[in-house]
Coordinates of C-alpha atoms in Angstrom, one line a residue:
A1 CA -43.7 9.3 -14.5
I2 CA -44.8 11.3 -17.4
I3 CA -46.3 13.9 -15.5
V4 CA -42.8 14.2 -13.2
A5 CA -40.6 14.3 -16.2
I6 CA -43.0 17.2 -17.7
L7 CA -42.6 18.8 -14.6
V8 CA -38.9 18.4 -14.4
A9 CA -38.5 19.7 -18.0
L10 CA -41.0 22.9 -17.5
V11 CA -38.6 23.9 -14.1
A12 CA -35.5 23.3 -16.0
A13 CA -36.8 25.6 -19.0
Q14 CA -37.8 28.1 -16.6
Q15 CA -34.2 28.8 -15.4
E16 CA -32.6 32.0 -15.8
P17 CA -29.3 32.0 -17.6
V18 CA -26.3 32.2 -15.5
A19 CA -24.2 35.2 -16.0
I20 CA -20.5 34.8 -17.1
V21 CA -18.8 37.4 -14.6
S22 CA -15.0 36.8 -16.1
S23 CA -13.6 35.1 -19.3
N24 CA -10.1 34.9 -21.0
S25 CA -8.9 33.0 -23.7
E26 CA -5.5 32.6 -25.4
T27 CA -4.7 30.8 -28.7
N28 CA -0.8 30.8 -29.9
A29 CA 0.6 30.1 -33.4
D30 CA 2.4 27.0 -31.7
G31 CA -1.0 25.5 -30.9
S32 CA -1.0 25.9 -27.1
Y33 CA -3.9 27.7 -25.3
T34 CA -5.3 28.7 -22.4
Y35 CA -8.8 29.6 -21.4
A36 CA -10.8 30.2 -18.4
F37 CA -14.4 31.8 -17.1
E38 CA -16.4 32.2 -14.0
T39 CA -19.8 32.5 -13.5
A40 CA -22.3 34.1 -11.4
D41 CA -23.2 31.1 -9.7
G42 CA -19.5 30.1 -8.9
T43 CA -18.6 27.9 -11.1
K44 CA -15.0 28.0 -12.6
V45 CA -13.4 26.2 -15.4
E46 CA -9.8 26.3 -16.6
E47 CA -7.7 24.9 -19.1
S48 CA -4.5 25.1 -21.1
G49 CA -2.8 23.0 -23.7
S50 CA 0.2 22.7 -25.9
Q51 CA 1.4 20.4 -28.8
K52 CA 3.7 17.2 -27.7
Q53 CA 5.2 14.4 -29.6
V54 CA 3.0 11.5 -28.3
G55 CA 4.7 8.8 -30.4
P56 CA 7.9 7.5 -31.7
K57 CA 7.8 9.4 -35.0
P58 CA 8.2 13.3 -35.4
E59 CA 4.6 13.4 -36.9
D60 CA 2.8 11.7 -33.9
I61 CA 1.9 15.1 -32.4
G62 CA -0.9 15.4 -30.0
T63 CA -2.3 18.1 -27.5
V64 CA -1.5 17.6 -23.9
S65 CA -4.3 19.5 -21.7
R66 CA -4.9 20.1 -18.4
G67 CA -7.3 21.9 -16.3
S68 CA -10.0 21.9 -13.4
Y69 CA -13.4 22.7 -12.8
S70 CA -15.4 23.5 -9.9
Y71 CA -19.3 24.0 -9.1
T72 CA -21.4 24.1 -6.1
S73 CA -23.5 21.0 -5.8
P74 CA -27.5 21.1 -4.9
D75 CA -26.4 20.3 -1.3
G76 CA -23.9 23.4 -1.1
V77 CA -20.8 21.3 -1.3
V78 CA -18.2 23.0 -3.9
I79 CA -17.1 20.1 -6.0
T80 CA -13.7 20.4 -7.9
V81 CA -12.2 18.3 -10.3
N82 CA -8.5 18.6 -11.7
W83 CA -7.7 16.7 -14.8
V84 CA -4.9 16.0 -17.3
A85 CA -5.3 14.6 -20.8
D86 CA -2.4 13.2 -22.4
E87 CA -0.9 10.2 -24.1
K88 CA -2.0 8.2 -21.1
G89 CA -5.9 9.5 -21.1
F90 CA -8.0 11.2 -19.5
Q91 CA -7.0 11.3 -15.5
A92 CA -9.4 13.3 -13.1
T93 CA -8.9 13.8 -9.6
G94 CA -11.1 15.0 -7.0
D95 CA -12.0 14.5 -3.3
H96 CA -15.4 13.1 -4.3
L97 CA -14.2 10.8 -6.8
P98 CA -13.8 7.0 -5.8
T99 CA -10.0 5.8 -5.5
P100 CA -9.1 2.1 -5.9
P101 CA -8.2 0.4 -2.9
P102 CA -4.2 -0.1 -2.4
M103 CA -2.3 -2.5 -4.2
P104 CA -1.6 -5.8 -1.9
E105 CA 2.0 -5.9 -0.5
H106 CA 2.5 -9.5 -2.3
V107 CA 1.2 -8.2 -5.9
V108 CA 3.9 -5.1 -5.3
K109 CA 6.5 -7.6 -4.5
L110 CA 5.7 -9.7 -7.6
L111 CA 5.8 -6.6 -10.0
A112 CA 9.0 -5.6 -8.6
D113 CA 10.6 -9.2 -9.0
L114 CA 9.2 -9.4 -12.5
K115 CA 10.7 -5.9 -13.3
A116 CA 14.2 -7.1 -11.9
A117 CA 14.0 -10.0 -14.1
G118 CA 13.3 -8.2 -17.1
A119 CA 9.9 -9.7 -17.6
L120 CA 8.1 -6.1 -17.5

């Protein structure tokens, strides 16, 4: 196992750096920003964000961001992740990510009934 770990480390250390073929970045006085880059191996990253009041007080300011990244997996499949980071946390979507099963109908009805009764 130690020999395999050393071989993996040697192979990783010998890889050539990947060239960045495009890059742009903008930061504005209001705290909003955008950036994007693409590498020669097809990796792409994009992100934008802005300031937003995320709580009840005016000083409850946070950055709301959204973006995406994509890369080619070792088996040749392009993997894309779209994401949002806001007051609800980090939420990522992608065809390769697992998704929860649909909520059973009786649970949907129960939640609707509770909401109608003002219990939620």
